[in-house]
Short mmCIF file of C-alpha atoms and ligand atoms in Angstrom, two decimals:
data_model
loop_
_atom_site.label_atom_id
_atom_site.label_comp_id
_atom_site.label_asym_id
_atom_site.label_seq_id
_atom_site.Cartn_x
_atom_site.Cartn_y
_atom_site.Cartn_z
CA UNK A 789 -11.46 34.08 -26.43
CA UNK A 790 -10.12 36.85 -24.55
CA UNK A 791 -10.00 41.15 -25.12
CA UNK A 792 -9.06 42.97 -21.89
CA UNK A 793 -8.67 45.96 -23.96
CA UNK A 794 -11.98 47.31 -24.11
CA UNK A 795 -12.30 50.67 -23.06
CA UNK A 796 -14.56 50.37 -20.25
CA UNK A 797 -12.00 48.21 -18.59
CA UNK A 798 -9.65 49.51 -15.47
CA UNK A 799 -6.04 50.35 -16.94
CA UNK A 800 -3.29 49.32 -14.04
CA UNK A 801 -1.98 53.07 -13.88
CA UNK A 802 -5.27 54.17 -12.71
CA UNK A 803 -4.54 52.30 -9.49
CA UNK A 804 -0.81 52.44 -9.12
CA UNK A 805 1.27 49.84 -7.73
CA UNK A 806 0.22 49.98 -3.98
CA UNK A 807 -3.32 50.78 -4.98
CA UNK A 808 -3.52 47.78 -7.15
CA UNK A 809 -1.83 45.55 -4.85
CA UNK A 810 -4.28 46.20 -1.83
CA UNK A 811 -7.04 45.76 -3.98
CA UNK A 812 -5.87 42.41 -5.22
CA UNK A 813 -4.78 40.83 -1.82
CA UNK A 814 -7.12 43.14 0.46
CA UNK A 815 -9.43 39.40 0.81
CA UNK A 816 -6.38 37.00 1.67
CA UNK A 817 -6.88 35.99 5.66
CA UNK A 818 -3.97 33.98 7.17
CA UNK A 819 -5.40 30.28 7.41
CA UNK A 820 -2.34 28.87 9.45
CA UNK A 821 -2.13 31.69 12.55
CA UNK A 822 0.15 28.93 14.19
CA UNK A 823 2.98 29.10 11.43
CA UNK A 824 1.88 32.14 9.21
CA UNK A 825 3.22 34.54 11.74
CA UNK A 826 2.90 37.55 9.37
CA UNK A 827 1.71 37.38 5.68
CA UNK A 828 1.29 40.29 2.86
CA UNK A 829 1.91 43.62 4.80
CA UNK A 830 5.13 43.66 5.52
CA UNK A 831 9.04 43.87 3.86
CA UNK A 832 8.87 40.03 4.44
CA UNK A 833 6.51 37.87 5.42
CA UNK A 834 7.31 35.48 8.84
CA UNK A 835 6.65 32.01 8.96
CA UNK A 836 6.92 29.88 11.86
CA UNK A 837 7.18 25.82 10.99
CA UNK A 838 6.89 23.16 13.58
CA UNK A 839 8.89 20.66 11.18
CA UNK A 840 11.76 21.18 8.27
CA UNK A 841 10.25 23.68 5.98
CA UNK A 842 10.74 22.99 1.84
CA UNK A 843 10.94 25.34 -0.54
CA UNK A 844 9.86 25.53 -4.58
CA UNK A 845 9.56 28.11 -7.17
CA UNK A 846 8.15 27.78 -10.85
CA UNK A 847 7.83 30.52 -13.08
CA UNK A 848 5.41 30.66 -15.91
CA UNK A 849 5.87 33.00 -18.71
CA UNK A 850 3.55 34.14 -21.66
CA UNK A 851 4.07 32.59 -25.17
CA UNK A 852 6.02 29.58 -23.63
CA UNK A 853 4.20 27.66 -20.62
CA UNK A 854 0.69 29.44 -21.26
CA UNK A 855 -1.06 31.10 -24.48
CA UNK A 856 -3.95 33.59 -23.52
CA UNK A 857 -5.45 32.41 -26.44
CA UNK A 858 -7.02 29.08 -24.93
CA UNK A 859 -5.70 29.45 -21.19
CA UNK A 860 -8.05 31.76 -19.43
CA UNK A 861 -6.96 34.25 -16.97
CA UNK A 862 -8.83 32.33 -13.72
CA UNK A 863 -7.26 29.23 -15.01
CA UNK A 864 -3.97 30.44 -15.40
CA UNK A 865 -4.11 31.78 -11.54
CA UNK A 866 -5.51 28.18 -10.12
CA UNK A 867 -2.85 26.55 -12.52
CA UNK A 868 0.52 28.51 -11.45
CA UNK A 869 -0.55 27.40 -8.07
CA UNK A 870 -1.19 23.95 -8.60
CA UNK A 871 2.24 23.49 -10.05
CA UNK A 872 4.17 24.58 -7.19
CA UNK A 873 1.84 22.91 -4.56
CA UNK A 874 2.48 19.62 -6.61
CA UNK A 875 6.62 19.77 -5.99
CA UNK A 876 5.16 19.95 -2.62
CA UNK A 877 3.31 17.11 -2.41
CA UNK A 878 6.29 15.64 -4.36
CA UNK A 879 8.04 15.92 -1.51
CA UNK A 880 5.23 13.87 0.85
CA UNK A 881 5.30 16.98 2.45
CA UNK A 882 2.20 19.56 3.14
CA UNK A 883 2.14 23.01 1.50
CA UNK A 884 1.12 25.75 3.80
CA UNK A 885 2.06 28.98 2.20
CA UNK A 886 2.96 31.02 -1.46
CA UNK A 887 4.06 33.98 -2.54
CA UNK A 888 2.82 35.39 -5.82
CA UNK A 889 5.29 37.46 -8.15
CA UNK A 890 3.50 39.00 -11.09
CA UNK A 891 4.91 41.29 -13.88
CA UNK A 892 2.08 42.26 -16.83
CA UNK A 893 2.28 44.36 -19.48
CA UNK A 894 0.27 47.78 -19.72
CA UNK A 895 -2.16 45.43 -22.15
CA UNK A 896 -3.32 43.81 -18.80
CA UNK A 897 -6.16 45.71 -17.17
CA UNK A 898 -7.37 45.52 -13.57
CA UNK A 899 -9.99 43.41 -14.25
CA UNK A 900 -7.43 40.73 -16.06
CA UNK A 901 -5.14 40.90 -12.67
CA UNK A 902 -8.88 40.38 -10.77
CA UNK A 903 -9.60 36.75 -12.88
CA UNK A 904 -5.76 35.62 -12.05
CA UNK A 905 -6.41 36.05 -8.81
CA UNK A 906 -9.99 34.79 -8.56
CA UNK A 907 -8.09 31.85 -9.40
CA UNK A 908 -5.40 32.12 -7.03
CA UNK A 909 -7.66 32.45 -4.72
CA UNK A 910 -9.57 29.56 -5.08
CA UNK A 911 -6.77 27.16 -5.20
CA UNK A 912 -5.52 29.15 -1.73
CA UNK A 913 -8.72 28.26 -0.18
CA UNK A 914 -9.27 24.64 -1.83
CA UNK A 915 -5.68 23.62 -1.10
CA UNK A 916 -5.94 25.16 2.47
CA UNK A 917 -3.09 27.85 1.51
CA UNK A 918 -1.71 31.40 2.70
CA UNK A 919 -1.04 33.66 0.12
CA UNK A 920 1.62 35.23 1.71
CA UNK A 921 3.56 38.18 -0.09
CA UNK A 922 5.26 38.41 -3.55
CA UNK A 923 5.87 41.12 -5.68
CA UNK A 924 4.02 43.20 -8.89
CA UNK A 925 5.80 44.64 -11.24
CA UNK A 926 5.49 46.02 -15.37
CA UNK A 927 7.07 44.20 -18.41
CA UNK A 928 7.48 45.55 -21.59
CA UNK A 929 5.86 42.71 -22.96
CA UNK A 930 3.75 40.13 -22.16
CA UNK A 931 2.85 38.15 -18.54
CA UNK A 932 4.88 36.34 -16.14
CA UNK A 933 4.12 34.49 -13.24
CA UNK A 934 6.63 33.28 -10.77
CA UNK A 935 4.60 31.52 -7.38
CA UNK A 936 7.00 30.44 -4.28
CA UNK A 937 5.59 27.81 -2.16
CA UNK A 938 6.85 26.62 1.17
CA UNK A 939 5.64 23.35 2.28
CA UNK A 940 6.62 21.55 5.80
CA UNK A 941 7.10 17.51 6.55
CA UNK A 942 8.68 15.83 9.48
CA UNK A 943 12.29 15.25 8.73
CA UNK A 944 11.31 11.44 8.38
CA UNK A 945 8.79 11.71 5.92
CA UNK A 946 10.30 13.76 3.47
CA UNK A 947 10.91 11.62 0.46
CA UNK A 948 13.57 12.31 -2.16
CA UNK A 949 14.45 11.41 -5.54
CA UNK A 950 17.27 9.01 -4.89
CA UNK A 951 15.82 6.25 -2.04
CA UNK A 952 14.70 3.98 -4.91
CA UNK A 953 16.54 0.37 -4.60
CA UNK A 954 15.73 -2.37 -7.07
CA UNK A 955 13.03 -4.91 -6.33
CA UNK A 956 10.81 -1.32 -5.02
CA UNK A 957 7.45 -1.39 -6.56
CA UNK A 958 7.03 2.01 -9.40
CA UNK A 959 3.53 3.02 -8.50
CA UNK A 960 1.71 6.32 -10.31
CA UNK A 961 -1.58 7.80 -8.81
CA UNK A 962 -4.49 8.92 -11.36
CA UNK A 963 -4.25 8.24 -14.45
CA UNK A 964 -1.78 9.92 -17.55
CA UNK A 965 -1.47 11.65 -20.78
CA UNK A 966 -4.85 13.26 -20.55
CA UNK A 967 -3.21 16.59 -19.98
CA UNK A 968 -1.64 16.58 -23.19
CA UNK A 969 -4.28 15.63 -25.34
CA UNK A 970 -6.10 18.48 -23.73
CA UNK A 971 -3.29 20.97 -25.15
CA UNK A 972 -4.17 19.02 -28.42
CA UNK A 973 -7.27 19.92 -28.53
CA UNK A 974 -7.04 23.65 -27.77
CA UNK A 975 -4.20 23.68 -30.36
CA UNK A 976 -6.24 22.23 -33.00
CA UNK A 977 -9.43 24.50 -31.63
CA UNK A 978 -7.41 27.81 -31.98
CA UNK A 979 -6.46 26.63 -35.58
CA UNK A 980 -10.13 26.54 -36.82
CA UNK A 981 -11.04 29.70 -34.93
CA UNK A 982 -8.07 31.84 -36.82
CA UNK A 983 -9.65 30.54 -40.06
CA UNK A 984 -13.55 30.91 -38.96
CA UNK A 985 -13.34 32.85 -35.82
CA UNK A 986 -17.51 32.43 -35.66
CA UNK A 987 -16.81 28.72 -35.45
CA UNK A 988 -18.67 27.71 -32.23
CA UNK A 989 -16.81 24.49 -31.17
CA UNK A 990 -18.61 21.69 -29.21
CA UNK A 991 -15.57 20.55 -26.82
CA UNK A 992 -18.33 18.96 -24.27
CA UNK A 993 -16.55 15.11 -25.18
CA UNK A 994 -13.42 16.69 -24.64
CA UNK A 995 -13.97 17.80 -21.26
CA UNK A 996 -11.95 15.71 -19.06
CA UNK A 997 -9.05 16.06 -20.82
CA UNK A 998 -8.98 19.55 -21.41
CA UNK A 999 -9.90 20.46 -17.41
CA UNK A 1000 -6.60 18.15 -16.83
CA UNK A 1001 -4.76 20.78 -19.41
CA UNK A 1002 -6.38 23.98 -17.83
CA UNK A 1003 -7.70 23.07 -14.55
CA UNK A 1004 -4.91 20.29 -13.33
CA UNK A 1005 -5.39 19.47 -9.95
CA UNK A 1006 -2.28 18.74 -7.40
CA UNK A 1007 -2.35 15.43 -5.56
CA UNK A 1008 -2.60 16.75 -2.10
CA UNK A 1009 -4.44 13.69 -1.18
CA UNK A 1010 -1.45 11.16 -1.66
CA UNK A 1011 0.88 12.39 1.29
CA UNK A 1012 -2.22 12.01 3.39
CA UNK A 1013 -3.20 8.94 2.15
CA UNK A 1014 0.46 7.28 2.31
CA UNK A 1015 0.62 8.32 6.42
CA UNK A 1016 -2.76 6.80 6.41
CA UNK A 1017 -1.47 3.63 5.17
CA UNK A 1018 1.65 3.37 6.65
CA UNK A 1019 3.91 3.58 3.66
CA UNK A 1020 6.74 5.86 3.37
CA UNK A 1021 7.80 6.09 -0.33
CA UNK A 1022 11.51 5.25 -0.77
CA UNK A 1023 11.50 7.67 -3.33
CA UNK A 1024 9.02 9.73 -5.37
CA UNK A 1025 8.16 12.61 -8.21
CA UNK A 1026 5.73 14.82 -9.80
CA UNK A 1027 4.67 14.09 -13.31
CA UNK A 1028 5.37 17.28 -15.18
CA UNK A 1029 7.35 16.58 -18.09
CA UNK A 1030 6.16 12.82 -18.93
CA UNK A 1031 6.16 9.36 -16.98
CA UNK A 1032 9.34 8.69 -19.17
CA UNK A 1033 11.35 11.68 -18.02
CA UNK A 1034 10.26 11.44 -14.36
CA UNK A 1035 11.02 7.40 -14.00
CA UNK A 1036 14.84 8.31 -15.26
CA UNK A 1037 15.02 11.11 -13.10
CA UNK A 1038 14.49 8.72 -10.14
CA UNK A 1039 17.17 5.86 -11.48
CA UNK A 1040 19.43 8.84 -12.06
CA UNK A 1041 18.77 9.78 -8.58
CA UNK A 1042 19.04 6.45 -6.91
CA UNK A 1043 21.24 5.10 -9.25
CA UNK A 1044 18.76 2.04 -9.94
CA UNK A 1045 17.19 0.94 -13.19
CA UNK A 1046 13.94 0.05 -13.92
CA UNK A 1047 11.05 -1.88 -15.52
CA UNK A 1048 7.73 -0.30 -16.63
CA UNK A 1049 5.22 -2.36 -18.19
CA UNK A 1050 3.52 -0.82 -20.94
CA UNK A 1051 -0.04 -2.99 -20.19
CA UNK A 1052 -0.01 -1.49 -16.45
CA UNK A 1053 0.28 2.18 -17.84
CA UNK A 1054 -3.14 3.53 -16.51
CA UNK A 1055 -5.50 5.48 -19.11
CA UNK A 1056 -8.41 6.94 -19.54
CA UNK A 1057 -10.87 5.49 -21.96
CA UNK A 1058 -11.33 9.20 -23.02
CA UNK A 1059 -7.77 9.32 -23.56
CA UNK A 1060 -7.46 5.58 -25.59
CA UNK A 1061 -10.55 7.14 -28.09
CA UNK A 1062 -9.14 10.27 -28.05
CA UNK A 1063 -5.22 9.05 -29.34
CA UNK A 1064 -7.35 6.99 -31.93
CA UNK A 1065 -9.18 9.49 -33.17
CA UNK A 1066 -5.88 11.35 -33.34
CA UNK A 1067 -3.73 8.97 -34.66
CA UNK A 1068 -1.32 9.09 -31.79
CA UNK A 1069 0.05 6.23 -29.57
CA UNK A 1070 -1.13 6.00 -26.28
CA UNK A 1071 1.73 4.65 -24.70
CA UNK A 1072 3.41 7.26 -26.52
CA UNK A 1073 1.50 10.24 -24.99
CA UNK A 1074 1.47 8.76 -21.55
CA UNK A 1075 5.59 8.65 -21.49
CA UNK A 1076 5.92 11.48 -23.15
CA UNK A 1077 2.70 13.93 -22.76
CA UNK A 1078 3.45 16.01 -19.18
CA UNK A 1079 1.56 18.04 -17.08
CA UNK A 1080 -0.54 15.30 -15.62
CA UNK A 1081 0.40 16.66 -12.30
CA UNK A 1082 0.61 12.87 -10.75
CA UNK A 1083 2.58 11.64 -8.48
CA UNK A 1084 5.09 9.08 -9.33
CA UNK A 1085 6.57 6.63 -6.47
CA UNK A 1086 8.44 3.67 -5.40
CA UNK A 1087 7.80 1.66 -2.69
CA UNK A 1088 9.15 -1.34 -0.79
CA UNK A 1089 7.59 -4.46 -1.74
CA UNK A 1090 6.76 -5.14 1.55
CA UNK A 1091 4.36 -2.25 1.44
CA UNK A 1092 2.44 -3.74 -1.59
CA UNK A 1093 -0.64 -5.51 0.46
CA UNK A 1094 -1.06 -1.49 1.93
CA UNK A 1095 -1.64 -0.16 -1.27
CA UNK A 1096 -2.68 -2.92 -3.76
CA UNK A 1097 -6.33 -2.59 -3.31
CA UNK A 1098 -6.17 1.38 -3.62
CA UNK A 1099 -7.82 2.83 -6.58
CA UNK A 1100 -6.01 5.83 -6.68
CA UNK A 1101 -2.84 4.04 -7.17
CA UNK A 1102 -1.16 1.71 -10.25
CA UNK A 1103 1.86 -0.38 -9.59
CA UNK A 1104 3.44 0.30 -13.38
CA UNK A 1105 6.56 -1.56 -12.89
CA UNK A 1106 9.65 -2.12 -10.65
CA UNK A 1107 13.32 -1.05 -10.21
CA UNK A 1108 16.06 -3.08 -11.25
CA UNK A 1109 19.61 -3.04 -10.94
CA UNK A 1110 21.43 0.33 -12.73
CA UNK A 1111 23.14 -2.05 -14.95
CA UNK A 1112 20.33 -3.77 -16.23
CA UNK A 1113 18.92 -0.14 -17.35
CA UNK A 1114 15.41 1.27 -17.83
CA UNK A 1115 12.98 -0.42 -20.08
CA UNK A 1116 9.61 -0.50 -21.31
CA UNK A 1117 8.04 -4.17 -21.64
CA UNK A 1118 5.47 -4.04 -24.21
CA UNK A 1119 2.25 -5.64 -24.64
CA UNK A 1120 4.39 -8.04 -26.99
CA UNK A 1121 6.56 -8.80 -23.86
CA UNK A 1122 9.61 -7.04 -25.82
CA UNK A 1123 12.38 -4.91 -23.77
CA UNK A 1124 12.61 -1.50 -25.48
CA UNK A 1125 15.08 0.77 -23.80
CA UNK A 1126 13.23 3.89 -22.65
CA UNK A 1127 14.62 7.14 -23.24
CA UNK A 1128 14.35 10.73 -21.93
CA UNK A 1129 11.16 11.43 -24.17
CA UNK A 1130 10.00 8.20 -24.03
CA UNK A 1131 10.50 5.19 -26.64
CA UNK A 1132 8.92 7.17 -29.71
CA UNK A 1133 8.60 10.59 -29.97
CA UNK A 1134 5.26 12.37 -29.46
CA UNK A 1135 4.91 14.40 -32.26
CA UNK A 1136 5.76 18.33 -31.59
CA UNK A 1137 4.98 20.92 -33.10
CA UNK A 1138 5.48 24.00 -31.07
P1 ADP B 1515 8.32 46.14 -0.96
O1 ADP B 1515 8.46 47.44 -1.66
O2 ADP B 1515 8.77 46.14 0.45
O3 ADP B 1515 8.82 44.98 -1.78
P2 ADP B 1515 5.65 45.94 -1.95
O4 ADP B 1515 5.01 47.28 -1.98
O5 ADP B 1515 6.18 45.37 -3.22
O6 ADP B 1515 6.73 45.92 -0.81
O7 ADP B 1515 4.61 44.92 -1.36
C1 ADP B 1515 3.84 45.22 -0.22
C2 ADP B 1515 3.28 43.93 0.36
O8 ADP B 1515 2.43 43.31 -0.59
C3 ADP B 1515 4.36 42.92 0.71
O9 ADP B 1515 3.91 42.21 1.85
C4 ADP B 1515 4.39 42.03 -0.49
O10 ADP B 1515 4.85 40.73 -0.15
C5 ADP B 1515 2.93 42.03 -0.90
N1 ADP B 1515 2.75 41.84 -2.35
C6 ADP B 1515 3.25 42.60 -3.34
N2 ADP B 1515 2.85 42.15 -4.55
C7 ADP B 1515 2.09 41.05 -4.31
C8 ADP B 1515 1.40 40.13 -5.13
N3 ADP B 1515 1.40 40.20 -6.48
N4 ADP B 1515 0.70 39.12 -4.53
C9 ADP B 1515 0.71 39.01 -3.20
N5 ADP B 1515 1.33 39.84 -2.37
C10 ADP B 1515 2.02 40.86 -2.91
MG1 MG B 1516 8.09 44.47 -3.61
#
């Protein structure tokens, strides 16, 4: 687990603000010359989009959306960026740029800055991103993380929350709930360490769904893939609370209802053993889990022979009339209204 307070470690004040921000964003080079017309160097950066340009912020803070405890520092970097770039994607748009706000207690050393942005780093240059500007600044306690990331779509493509019209197809990419079991397992991992901190945990059956908790990965692919296949979503999401809370923030939206069926939900086997072994429900977990970092869409139902045979993507259910409401039908072919956390709540601790 972590200590950046060994001595031999850099303390921020032996750098000083501008010192210590050109030595973390000395290595960023502008990938986009065409619309990154000036990145970190300036009062502002200037950007330069050929199409309608989106905007999205999400800020992280210590003790409630990360705990230092099980989150390393790297992961923490790759995973503030992968949030943002997901309302991106969200959007079926493409994210091009971020800006990176940081304020860090005098507990954080130069060295701890250096992992977060190792990791920012290496989602810039996986995701194809420019890193830039932002801001670095002290709190008195603890780490924050705010990342800005601009995105750009033609106006035509951009896909909102509130296109959905009943008879549209509710389609997911990937697969759910492994993100939560993931924070499970850390949870319950951190629990036996504070009573035998020389436990030496094997997590290596665990690993898939604890890389989804640490190491989620945005679905950059889909907006591609949908122009590849012709299909414009008529509405669509990002799975960061829970499938539950996402599919009523789209009949909210559009002012539809809709249908999910519970059998078409898809899992991972790891994440079927894993809610056994847990005693959790796995229909449960999947509505009400979050942080998948999926993408959640609806579709015309003319568009279903484009995407049927795709194994990136699940048709779960379809919209209905607002009337009619949202339901889950269950393997029993029962209607259970859904509701915001789902049909049955997840049990939660925190
Ligand atoms: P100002 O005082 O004008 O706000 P700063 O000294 O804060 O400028 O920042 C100098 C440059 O470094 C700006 O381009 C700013 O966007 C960039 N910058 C500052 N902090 C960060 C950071 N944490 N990550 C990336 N860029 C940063
Ligand atoms: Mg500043």
């Amino acid at each position: 687990m972590f200590d950046n307070t060994e001595d031999s470690k850099t303390k921020l004040s032996e750098l000083g603000e501008f010192g210590l921000i050109d030595h973390l964003t000395q290595h960023f080079k502008i990938k986009h010359p065409d619309s990154t017309l000036k990145g970190i160097g300036d009062d502002a950066a200037v950007i330069d989009h050929q199409h309608k340009t989106l905007v999205t912020t999400d800020f992280l803070v210590e003790g409630v959306h990360f705990d230092l405890s099980y989150m390393p520092l790297k992961h923490l970097g790759y995973k503030a960026v992968m949030v943002n770039l997901s309302d991106v994607y969200a959007m079926n748009a493409e994210a091009k740029q971020i800006t990176v706000s940081i304020a860090c207690s005098n507990r954080f050393t130069v060295e701890a800055l250096e992992e977060i942005y190792a990791g920012i780093t290496k989602a810039a240059d996986l995701y194809n991103i420019d890193v830039i500007g932002g801001d670095t600044t002290s709190s008195v306690k603890g780490l924050q993380i705010s990342i800005t990331a601009l995105g750009e779509a033609k106006e035509e493509d951009i896909a909102y929350r509130n296109g959905a019209k009943p008879n549209d197809l509710l389609v997911v990419t990937g697969d759910i709930g492994a993100a939560y079991l993931g924070l499970q397992i850390l949870k319950r991992e951190k629990e036996v360490f504070k009573v035998n901190p020389n436990s030496q945990p094997d997590l290596t059956e665990y690993t898939y769904l604890i890389e989804r908790q640490l190491k989620p990965e945005a679905r950059k692919d889909i907006p591609e893939l949908l122009k590849k296949l012709e299909v414009k979503p008529t509405s669509m999401i990002d799975i960061s609370d829970g499938l539950s809370s996402e599919i009523m923030h789209i009949c909210k939206s559009s002012k539809v209802g809709a249908n999910l069926y519970e059998d078409k939900i898809p899992l991972d086997p790891k994440v079927i053993s894993t809610c056994e072994e847990f005693n959790l429900d796995s229909t449960t977990v999947a509505l009400n889990g979050g942080e998948d970092y999926e993408l959640l869409f609806t579709i015309s139902q003319n568009d279903y022979e484009k995407i049927k045979a795709n194994p990136h993507l699940t048709v779960i259910g379809h919209m209905v009339e607002e009337k009619e409401g949202i339901h889950l039908i269950s393997r029993m072919n029962t209607k259970i209204p859904m509701q915001a956390r789902g049909w049955n709540t997840v049990d939660e601790d925190e």
